[in-house]
Amino acid sequence: MLLQHGFIDKEKKGSVNEHTMERHLRTILQDACAALSADVQGDAIEIQVPKEEFGDLSTPLAMGLAKPLRKAPRAIAEQIVQTVRANDVFEKVDIAGPGFINFTFAKPFLVAEMLRLLREQDAFLREDVGQGRKIQIEFVSANPTGPLHLGHGRGAALGAALANLLAEAGFIVEKEFYINDAGRQVRLLGLSVYARYQDLLGRPVPFPEDGYRGDYITDLAEAVRASHGDSYAGKAFDDVAEFFIDFAYLRMLDALKQDLADFGVVFDTWQSERDLYRENLVEQGIDDLKRRGHIFEHEGAVWFRSTDFGDDKDRVLVKQDGDYTYFTPDIAYHRKKFEKGFDEVIDIWGADHHGYIPRMSAAIQALGHPKESFRVLLVQMVSLLKAGQPVQMSKRAGEFITLREIMDEIGPDTTKFLFLTRRSDSQLEIDIEVAKAQSSENPVFYVQYAHARINSIFEKAREAGAPAGEAPSVPDGIDASLYNDDEYRLIRKLLLYPMMFRGAANTREPHRVTFYLQELAAMFHQYYHKYRIITDDAAVTTVRLLLCQAVRIVLRHGLKILGVQAPEKM
RNA sequence: GCGCCUGUAGCUCAGCUGGAUAGAGCGGCAGACUACGAAUCUGUAGGCCAGGGGUUCGAAUCCCUUCAGGCGCGCCA
């Protein structure tokens, strides 16, 4: 159940990528440091991608060692270079600036790595950072009281992409949606529908002050009338509350699931708040905290001493009137998450809830879990512009742009891609006119076009009777001189994918994938314009088709993480 | 008042666990289809990284401060 992504090739899952450019370099540098009697762990060595003219990879290692070794950075660099130069994976190793060491890999090595990419495909691209650790991502979790809006869409895109990313990175991932079906909000929903229903039957009642006012409320009231006629006419709300609440929220939940499905986002588990009560978990949560000594009573209320764990103030769990606060079932919920055995729990929240983080974190720590095992990713607001003018959104008046509308306007792929080209915690503006009008120059099409174009090349190759059909079979070796400098640029970019991938997984930042894909697509389009893939020279053609195939594999992998189609044709 | 997020090219944003001459897309300007898809490509202009101070070999990145925008600070949810 946990592995329903269909994306993970379970047979290849176990293989670990041992020989990317970066790992190679790391190992070599670690040995070099040992020779200098500097105890540096391979993983701790900083490796970066420099500007192209400097080389493929570089390290400021020597500058960092200057102080502990009490030597000049360049002198240290010299020593490192001496030991490293003998290695034949490098074409060039040199020192630049204040002490950077730049590495340029030898072409035969690059070619061999690319062939490995072609053979191993996804297994070559991913890095096992999770090592089977269990991680839960809870996201969207919208109240089932209205349609999903853009903020939810952003959370959905992020959560789904992150789940794909982490699953590929060797975590066991569960995607969960928390259903707020027990609180005041669903009651208000039921009451709103009730009021509209009575209106329809000519028995107007005052509309609730904070009620939901969207047209969908009236639609729900109509649906009640259609299925139950006037059997609830004139009855007091308290007598029919359960019916109206359940009728309304279950329909909203269905609609919400449909929206998410159409957006391409699927959840593994749906946790109901009511079930937490049914299973007595809310009470157990309080008891657990009590046992651990973090509960006190004050002025007739039950408090959690969250200040012991970094919160600003202590928090009430049971009010004077005996009701729970919103926080209390949430503690039970997070307690349950950990009882299910997750090593890490990620919540994706709207940024307006950021003030809630310290108390939730405190509760989790109080329950005995390490602080680092809980992580909240904040998704900032999405504001919508139409031709440069802000579109006013008021949830109260039921006036807001829904995810559904945006999906219908600009398509799920574009919507997801736009959401994922920004860090989640930066505010995002989408101008719907721009997104529509420029659809032909939209970044998502740019990347997809590269993929479709490669597919088209293979079609052409088949027609032309080139030595390749779908894609040439992968040879054991290729003469490194068959590739030109522009092709080596592309190959290097491909080989940097695993490094980018690991960074994205470690930081939980899928947007890095988006940026990488745009860069790769750009590089490919440029290459395509400069050279013909299918030529009279059979050897060159084969070798170029192999490169195209490698680009295609990487594009597909990246797009799949983002949850965006990799179309054969456009 | 306190806390969190943000401030980088005309616009939208990357880069932020300190590294080399700060990047991309869009928009602007000038160009490229008799060859695998022009949803593409080439060239060009555009910056006191909000301001100020500090830390050090080195700061867009870390610290302090000012300013501007957003969001929070309930025995609400």
XYZ file of C-alpha atoms (C1' of nucleotides) in Angstrom:
647
model
C 0.000 0.000 0.000
C 2.825 2.309 0.719
C 4.393 1.835 -2.652
C 1.556 2.631 -4.938
C 3.415 4.998 -7.117
C 3.837 2.595 -9.944
C 6.824 4.689 -10.695
C 9.243 2.714 -8.707
C 10.801 -0.108 -10.550
C 11.030 -2.502 -7.694
C 13.511 -4.772 -9.401
C 16.018 -2.010 -9.826
C 15.186 -0.402 -6.560
C 17.988 -1.994 -4.660
C 20.770 -0.801 -6.858
C 22.702 2.147 -5.621
C 24.352 4.599 -7.860
C 28.033 4.361 -7.030
C 29.855 5.970 -9.869
C 28.508 9.314 -10.797
C 31.050 12.004 -11.515
C 30.439 13.493 -8.141
C 30.868 10.275 -6.173
C 33.997 9.465 -8.046
C 35.473 12.795 -7.210
C 34.405 12.576 -3.596
C 36.214 9.298 -3.106
C 39.332 10.545 -4.820
C 39.386 13.712 -2.756
C 38.887 11.847 0.450
C 41.962 9.759 -0.297
C 43.895 12.868 -1.175
C 42.955 14.441 2.140
C 44.021 11.352 3.987
C 47.408 11.669 2.307
C 47.605 15.171 3.768
C 46.668 13.701 7.102
C 43.544 15.762 7.073
C 40.650 13.718 8.310
C 37.825 14.709 6.052
C 34.826 12.569 5.381
C 33.925 12.184 1.732
C 30.389 13.330 2.326
C 31.577 16.480 4.000
C 33.613 17.644 1.047
C 31.984 20.478 -0.732
C 31.676 19.861 -4.427
C 30.099 22.345 -6.747
C 29.354 22.820 -10.375
C 31.441 25.736 -11.630
C 30.955 27.836 -14.695
C 31.576 25.720 -17.715
C 34.881 27.251 -18.694
C 36.422 26.212 -15.385
C 35.635 22.522 -15.668
C 32.998 19.966 -14.818
C 33.202 20.027 -11.048
C 35.177 22.013 -8.541
C 35.928 22.149 -4.865
C 36.923 24.915 -2.503
C 38.380 22.224 -0.262
C 41.854 23.685 -0.105
C 40.528 26.999 1.171
C 38.694 25.244 3.933
C 41.775 23.281 4.936
C 43.990 26.341 5.035
C 43.216 27.141 8.622
C 43.416 23.674 10.225
C 46.547 22.791 8.262
C 48.045 26.246 8.712
C 49.140 26.444 5.128
C 48.311 28.598 2.155
C 45.267 27.407 0.244
C 47.097 27.226 -3.031
C 49.887 25.173 -1.518
C 47.349 22.686 -0.207
C 45.639 22.645 -3.548
C 48.969 21.875 -5.165
C 49.451 18.875 -2.956
C 45.965 17.584 -3.589
C 46.389 18.029 -7.292
C 49.644 16.062 -7.201
C 47.936 12.991 -5.796
C 44.830 13.351 -7.871
C 46.341 14.027 -11.245
C 47.452 10.459 -11.764
C 43.846 9.392 -11.931
C 42.886 8.757 -15.509
C 39.254 9.779 -15.118
C 40.425 13.366 -15.418
C 41.472 15.141 -18.523
C 42.520 18.186 -16.581
C 42.890 19.236 -12.978
C 43.946 22.746 -12.188
C 43.998 25.369 -9.518
C 42.333 28.694 -10.000
C 41.563 31.845 -8.119
C 42.229 31.781 -4.405
C 42.518 27.996 -4.332
C 39.707 26.333 -6.188
C 40.512 22.997 -7.708
C 38.757 22.443 -10.991
C 38.242 19.039 -12.497
C 37.556 18.246 -16.096
C 36.670 14.656 -16.728
C 38.252 12.651 -19.524
C 36.040 12.018 -22.508
C 36.295 8.218 -22.393
C 35.054 8.378 -18.825
C 32.132 10.589 -19.791
C 31.184 8.304 -22.630
C 31.370 5.252 -20.415
C 29.155 6.948 -17.871
C 26.637 7.884 -20.496
C 26.503 4.298 -21.693
C 25.879 3.242 -18.158
C 23.038 5.735 -17.978
C 21.585 4.192 -21.129
C 21.846 0.707 -19.716
C 20.691 1.337 -16.183
C 18.306 4.185 -16.943
C 16.383 5.255 -13.842
C 18.662 3.287 -11.568
C 21.533 5.422 -12.758
C 19.646 8.643 -12.186
C 18.417 8.157 -8.661
C 20.442 8.177 -5.512
C 19.505 6.232 -2.449
C 19.282 8.894 0.203
C 16.347 7.370 2.048
C 17.691 3.867 2.525
C 14.282 2.511 3.273
C 13.348 5.058 5.884
C 9.628 5.662 6.162
C 8.310 9.109 5.530
C 4.808 10.443 5.476
C 3.748 13.517 3.596
C 0.449 15.039 4.533
C -0.808 17.686 2.189
C -3.803 19.573 0.866
C -6.033 18.455 3.777
C -8.534 21.085 2.746
C -11.694 21.414 4.758
C -14.436 19.620 2.816
C -16.509 22.755 2.904
C -15.832 24.217 -0.490
C -13.912 23.844 -3.720
C -10.135 23.645 -3.785
C -8.496 26.961 -4.438
C -5.135 27.815 -5.892
C -3.256 27.500 -2.642
C -4.473 23.939 -2.313
C -3.362 23.300 -5.858
C 0.086 24.515 -5.053
C 0.235 22.280 -2.024
C -1.040 19.372 -4.091
C 1.568 19.852 -6.792
C 4.327 20.165 -4.230
C 3.236 17.228 -2.125
C 2.824 14.910 -5.067
C 6.150 15.897 -6.592
C 7.903 15.569 -3.268
C 6.403 12.130 -2.766
C 7.613 11.055 -6.202
C 11.017 12.500 -5.540
C 11.465 10.881 -2.154
C 10.087 7.546 -3.307
C 12.625 7.585 -6.104
C 15.267 8.529 -3.572
C 14.775 5.342 -1.609
C 12.267 6.433 0.999
C 9.095 4.532 1.653
C 6.524 7.231 1.208
C 2.915 7.572 2.225
C 0.742 10.390 0.949
C -2.015 11.289 3.336
C -4.981 13.616 3.291
C -6.450 14.659 6.628
C -10.204 15.120 6.574
C -11.501 17.744 8.951
C -14.896 16.146 9.278
C -15.477 16.685 12.973
C -15.224 20.335 13.755
C -17.026 23.571 13.525
C -16.357 24.032 9.834
C -18.334 21.060 8.569
C -21.104 21.996 10.970
C -21.176 25.455 9.479
C -21.287 23.899 6.055
C -24.284 21.793 7.051
C -25.969 24.808 8.556
C -25.394 26.858 5.420
C -26.945 24.174 3.241
C -29.781 23.842 5.704
C -30.498 27.543 5.475
C -30.486 27.526 1.671
C -32.676 24.457 1.674
C -35.283 26.122 3.852
C -35.123 29.124 1.534
C -35.858 26.930 -1.435
C -38.911 25.595 0.316
C -40.151 29.058 1.136
C -39.370 28.820 4.813
C -36.483 31.279 5.106
C -34.278 31.143 8.185
C -31.502 33.576 9.025
C -28.328 32.702 7.172
C -25.458 31.915 9.553
C -23.155 34.839 10.177
C -19.982 33.018 9.115
C -21.744 30.682 6.731
C -20.481 29.599 3.350
C -22.003 31.682 0.630
C -20.831 30.185 -2.614
C -23.255 29.027 -5.278
C -22.281 25.467 -4.547
C -24.176 25.722 -1.258
C -27.365 26.360 -3.151
C -26.520 23.473 -5.463
C -26.193 21.232 -2.444
C -29.527 22.462 -1.111
C -31.083 21.655 -4.462
C -29.573 18.215 -4.276
C -31.113 17.688 -0.870
C -34.473 18.693 -2.205
C -34.061 16.446 -5.234
C -33.298 13.406 -3.124
C -35.336 14.074 -0.008
C -38.052 16.439 -1.113
C -39.471 18.601 1.630
C -39.094 16.048 4.404
C -36.806 18.404 6.347
C -38.922 21.487 5.786
C -39.370 23.593 8.849
C -37.421 21.332 11.145
C -35.006 22.802 13.631
C -31.391 22.515 12.574
C -30.351 20.668 15.700
C -32.779 17.898 14.840
C -31.432 17.396 11.328
C -27.876 18.593 11.722
C -26.286 15.207 11.272
C -28.040 14.644 7.987
C -27.179 18.045 6.531
C -23.601 17.945 7.687
C -22.923 14.485 6.345
C -24.821 15.020 3.142
C -22.926 18.207 2.407
C -19.422 17.303 3.443
C -19.472 13.884 1.801
C -20.442 15.482 -1.487
C -17.800 18.141 -1.092
C -15.272 15.453 -0.353
C -16.213 13.576 -3.500
C -15.862 16.726 -5.557
C -12.534 17.418 -3.946
C -11.268 13.929 -4.705
C -12.369 14.339 -8.282
C -10.544 17.652 -8.604
C -7.393 16.120 -7.221
C -7.663 13.086 -9.453
C -8.071 15.321 -12.489
C -5.093 17.285 -11.331
C -3.176 14.028 -11.284
C -2.741 13.813 -7.546
C -3.549 10.594 -5.743
C -3.389 9.864 -2.040
C -2.561 6.617 -0.284
C -4.538 7.244 2.873
C -7.355 9.478 4.021
C -7.358 10.063 7.743
C -10.677 11.146 9.170
C -10.754 13.342 12.224
C -13.944 11.650 13.378
C -12.134 8.349 13.378
C -9.608 9.751 15.816
C -12.458 10.313 18.216
C -14.042 6.950 17.474
C -10.789 5.203 18.214
C -10.475 7.215 21.391
C -7.149 8.549 20.224
C -7.831 12.101 21.256
C -8.218 11.108 24.872
C -5.233 8.796 24.627
C -3.133 11.631 23.287
C -3.843 13.723 26.343
C -3.209 10.754 28.616
C 0.100 10.121 26.947
C 1.204 13.689 27.519
C -0.039 13.479 31.079
C 1.981 10.331 31.701
C 5.010 12.078 30.411
C 4.408 14.959 32.771
C 3.586 17.739 30.337
C 0.022 18.448 31.415
C -1.317 20.759 34.097
C -4.653 22.188 35.089
C -5.309 25.851 35.503
C -8.555 27.763 35.990
C -10.656 24.789 35.070
C -8.847 24.049 31.820
C -6.310 21.391 30.867
C -3.029 22.746 29.565
C -0.042 21.405 27.709
C 3.227 22.885 28.880
C 4.509 23.504 25.381
C 6.912 26.186 26.571
C 9.177 23.365 27.736
C 9.748 22.656 24.073
C 10.250 26.091 22.658
C 6.717 27.374 22.240
C 5.904 30.968 23.184
C 3.153 30.128 25.585
C 1.465 27.083 27.026
C -1.581 25.795 25.213
C -5.030 24.768 26.282
C -6.150 21.282 25.314
C -9.469 21.073 27.149
C -11.362 24.289 27.607
C -13.261 25.304 30.714
C -16.474 24.217 29.053
C -15.055 20.758 28.546
C -14.589 20.995 24.772
C -11.297 20.288 23.110
C -9.458 23.012 21.318
C -8.528 22.581 17.677
C -5.044 21.648 18.787
C -6.062 18.576 20.757
C -7.218 16.244 17.981
C -4.261 17.472 15.968
C -1.931 16.175 18.639
C -3.721 12.849 18.525
C -3.388 12.861 14.774
C 0.345 13.474 14.799
C 0.803 10.964 17.552
C -0.866 8.404 15.342
C 1.420 9.267 12.453
C 4.430 8.346 14.498
C 2.794 5.245 15.896
C 2.466 4.086 12.326
C 6.223 3.940 12.311
C 7.310 6.888 10.239
C 10.833 8.111 10.709
C 9.902 11.479 9.383
C 6.630 13.293 9.096
C 6.219 16.154 6.658
C 3.225 18.464 6.774
C 2.563 20.872 3.964
C 0.647 23.862 5.260
C -0.529 27.178 4.003
C 1.815 29.890 5.177
C -0.939 31.490 7.195
C -0.616 28.618 9.654
C 3.054 29.140 10.331
C 2.348 30.378 13.842
C 1.074 26.906 14.595
C 4.397 25.191 13.997
C 6.040 25.747 17.389
C 3.185 24.178 19.343
C 2.883 21.196 17.010
C 6.598 20.670 17.150
C 6.455 20.951 20.925
C 3.753 18.303 21.130
C 5.724 15.917 18.981
C 8.833 16.411 21.059
C 6.837 16.006 24.235
C 5.642 12.667 22.924
C 9.245 11.591 22.708
C 10.085 12.117 19.079
C 13.146 13.966 17.892
C 12.592 17.488 16.735
C 14.054 16.738 13.310
C 11.511 14.012 12.628
C 8.828 16.612 12.024
C 9.069 19.057 9.204
C 6.587 21.606 7.972
C 6.815 22.939 4.451
C 5.010 26.210 4.125
C 3.288 27.030 0.913
C 2.918 30.729 0.363
C -0.139 32.333 -1.071
C -0.908 32.259 -4.720
C -2.258 35.536 -5.905
C -3.944 35.766 -9.177
C -3.686 38.515 -11.702
C -5.736 39.036 -14.771
C -3.953 41.174 -17.319
C -1.849 42.726 -14.577
C -4.794 43.484 -12.292
C -5.163 41.591 -9.036
C -8.190 39.354 -8.883
C -9.914 39.865 -5.584
C -10.611 36.724 -3.706
C -12.940 36.542 -0.784
C -13.723 33.169 0.614
C -16.432 34.591 2.756
C -18.365 35.887 -0.189
C -17.648 32.683 -2.044
C -15.635 34.562 -4.636
C -12.365 32.879 -5.324
C -10.647 31.250 -8.197
C -10.716 27.516 -7.889
C -8.105 25.008 -8.870
C -10.695 23.585 -11.213
C -10.991 26.843 -13.110
C -7.257 27.199 -13.542
C -6.928 23.600 -14.618
C -9.626 24.121 -17.202
C -8.046 27.341 -18.392
C -4.414 26.392 -18.682
C -4.299 22.651 -18.100
C -3.006 20.547 -15.221
C 0.524 20.202 -16.563
C 1.062 23.909 -16.951
C -0.489 24.571 -13.569
C 1.728 22.056 -11.832
C 4.819 23.188 -13.635
C 4.202 26.824 -12.737
C 3.696 25.892 -9.111
C 6.902 23.919 -9.145
C 9.097 26.573 -10.706
C 9.118 28.464 -7.449
C 10.322 27.605 -4.022
C 7.267 26.747 -2.021
C 7.877 29.489 0.508
C 8.011 32.314 -1.946
C 4.876 34.159 -2.778
C 3.621 33.332 -6.213
C 1.820 35.434 -8.727
C 0.121 33.923 -11.672
C -1.316 36.104 -14.353
C -3.931 33.967 -15.915
C -3.940 35.970 -19.126
C -0.213 35.541 -19.463
C -0.352 31.852 -18.675
C -2.987 31.377 -21.329
C -1.846 33.797 -23.995
C 1.742 32.692 -23.836
C 0.885 29.069 -23.720
C 3.058 28.472 -26.742
C 6.045 29.932 -24.947
C 5.275 28.417 -21.645
C 8.189 26.739 -19.869
C 6.347 23.472 -19.525
C 5.879 23.232 -23.275
C 9.492 24.063 -23.759
C 10.526 21.002 -21.801
C 7.815 18.787 -23.215
C 8.709 19.881 -26.696
C 12.244 18.688 -26.244
C 10.871 15.296 -25.363
C 8.420 15.206 -28.253
C 11.151 16.343 -30.569
C 13.379 13.464 -29.604
C 10.548 11.104 -30.185
C 10.054 12.637 -33.581
C 13.721 12.153 -34.378
C 13.416 8.467 -33.678
C 10.387 8.320 -35.938
C 12.395 9.956 -38.654
C 15.308 7.639 -38.100
C 13.096 4.688 -38.672
C 11.708 6.134 -41.893
C 15.151 6.963 -43.119
C 16.225 3.423 -42.525
C 18.961 4.589 -40.239
C 20.669 1.871 -38.261
C 18.277 2.608 -35.472
C 14.615 2.115 -34.957
C 13.174 3.119 -31.648
C 16.639 3.694 -30.254
C 19.899 1.957 -30.995
C 20.859 -0.879 -28.746
C 23.505 0.170 -26.297
C 26.988 -0.803 -27.397
C 29.726 -1.892 -25.041
C 31.827 1.078 -25.951
C 31.972 4.131 -28.143
C 34.974 5.831 -29.663
C 35.147 9.004 -27.608
C 36.231 11.033 -30.604
C 32.878 10.564 -32.300
C 31.383 13.219 -30.040
C 32.095 16.894 -30.462
C 32.392 19.548 -27.764
C 28.741 20.507 -27.856
C 27.805 16.905 -27.351
C 30.114 16.640 -24.398
C 28.392 19.663 -22.916
C 25.141 17.764 -23.087
C 26.656 14.581 -21.728
C 28.083 16.432 -18.756
C 24.717 17.986 -18.063
C 23.107 14.551 -18.124
C 25.684 13.160 -15.764
C 25.027 15.958 -13.291
C 21.446 14.808 -12.886
C 22.103 12.441 -9.964
C 23.816 15.214 -8.037
C 20.909 17.556 -8.609
C 18.519 14.772 -7.719
C 20.190 14.095 -4.413
C 20.247 17.770 -3.539
C 16.550 18.049 -4.291
C 15.761 15.002 -2.162
C 17.912 16.132 0.743
C 16.426 19.592 0.867
C 12.911 18.384 -0.016
C 12.883 20.859 -2.874
C 11.313 19.520 -6.055
C 11.679 22.858 -7.799
C 15.316 22.048 -8.397
C 14.158 19.373 -10.798
C 12.085 21.900 -12.689
C 15.029 24.206 -13.169
C 17.313 21.436 -14.209
C 14.843 20.264 -16.839
C 14.589 23.715 -18.328
C 18.349 23.931 -18.578
C 18.652 20.517 -20.137
C 15.866 21.229 -22.604
C 17.541 24.489 -23.585
C 20.813 22.738 -24.155
C 19.138 20.107 -26.238
C 17.227 22.579 -28.411
C 20.443 24.445 -29.088
C 22.222 21.269 -29.994
C 19.407 20.200 -32.254
C 19.590 23.423 -34.184
C 23.296 23.275 -34.631
C 23.668 19.665 -35.730
C 21.781 17.071 -37.680
C 21.187 13.908 -35.771
C 20.510 11.732 -38.775
C 23.395 11.996 -41.167
C 24.983 9.977 -43.964
C 27.575 8.735 -41.557
C 26.127 5.681 -39.870
C 28.553 5.724 -36.956
C 27.879 9.378 -36.184
C 24.139 8.878 -36.513
C 24.135 5.993 -34.087
C 26.168 7.842 -31.558
C 23.923 10.894 -31.788
C 20.795 8.838 -31.456
C 22.247 7.315 -28.339
C 22.790 10.763 -26.917
C 19.211 11.701 -27.752
C 18.039 8.578 -26.038
C 19.979 9.519 -22.923
C 18.410 12.990 -22.937
C 15.017 11.410 -23.304
C 15.553 9.132 -20.332
C 16.530 12.050 -18.139
C 13.665 14.255 -19.311
C 11.197 11.492 -18.613
C 12.567 10.866 -15.177
C 12.422 14.515 -14.219
C 8.983 15.107 -15.650
C 7.660 12.054 -13.917
C 8.837 13.397 -10.606
C 6.987 16.626 -11.290
C 3.880 14.731 -12.279
C 3.934 16.254 -15.736
C 3.347 14.364 -18.959
C 6.216 13.562 -21.282
C 4.281 13.559 -24.556
C 5.378 11.675 -27.668
C 3.721 14.284 -29.832
C 2.400 17.750 -29.193
C 4.310 45.790 20.088
C 6.326 40.559 19.216
C 7.272 36.450 15.747
C 7.752 34.129 10.800
C 8.300 34.673 5.346
C 9.777 37.875 1.424
C 12.702 42.116 -1.025
C 17.979 39.960 -6.873
C 17.258 42.855 -14.590
C 11.120 46.451 -16.921
C 7.992 41.695 -15.152
C 7.985 36.592 -12.886
C 11.651 34.092 -10.357
C 16.502 30.826 -9.514
C 21.019 31.221 -6.806
C 20.842 31.581 0.196
C 24.290 24.744 4.771
C 29.524 31.657 2.687
C 33.301 30.804 -2.781
C 35.531 32.657 -8.835
C 33.167 37.994 -13.559
C 25.266 37.226 -9.878
C 21.743 33.625 -13.669
C 17.051 31.943 -16.376
C 12.283 32.746 -18.589
C 9.075 36.492 -20.209
C 8.929 41.329 -22.201
C 12.279 45.029 -25.582
C 15.427 45.476 -29.947
C 17.842 42.959 -34.382
C 17.968 38.314 -37.017
C 17.203 32.546 -38.682
C 12.551 27.692 -41.773
C 14.530 24.307 -49.931
C 17.384 19.233 -44.381
C 15.416 15.223 -38.328
C 8.966 19.593 -35.555
C 10.134 27.580 -35.803
C 5.811 25.224 -29.326
C 12.609 26.170 -31.753
C 17.204 28.867 -32.411
C 21.053 33.216 -32.858
C 22.624 38.074 -31.359
C 21.808 42.402 -28.222
C 20.326 45.766 -24.283
C 19.123 45.462 -19.214
C 21.820 45.002 -11.916
C 24.618 49.918 -5.835
C 21.376 41.602 -5.106
C 15.937 47.311 -0.877
C 19.416 50.953 2.346
C 23.263 51.033 6.193
C 26.756 48.667 9.524
C 29.459 44.139 11.000
C 31.892 39.017 10.820
C 36.640 37.106 7.140
C 41.098 35.295 2.854
C 36.031 35.850 0.518
C 29.013 37.978 1.592
C 23.195 38.072 -2.750
C 24.158 34.106 1.006
C 25.801 34.646 8.052
C 24.906 38.625 12.252
C 22.836 43.589 13.726
C 19.830 47.624 12.109
C 16.448 50.672 9.073
C 12.783 50.649 5.273
C 8.910 48.135 2.232
C 5.320 44.038 1.323
C 2.826 39.483 3.060
C 1.233 36.385 7.105
C 0.585 35.126 12.097
C 0.239 36.351 17.419
C -7.533 33.302 21.013
C -9.850 28.514 26.354
C -11.350 30.361 17.140
C -10.711 26.668 13.478
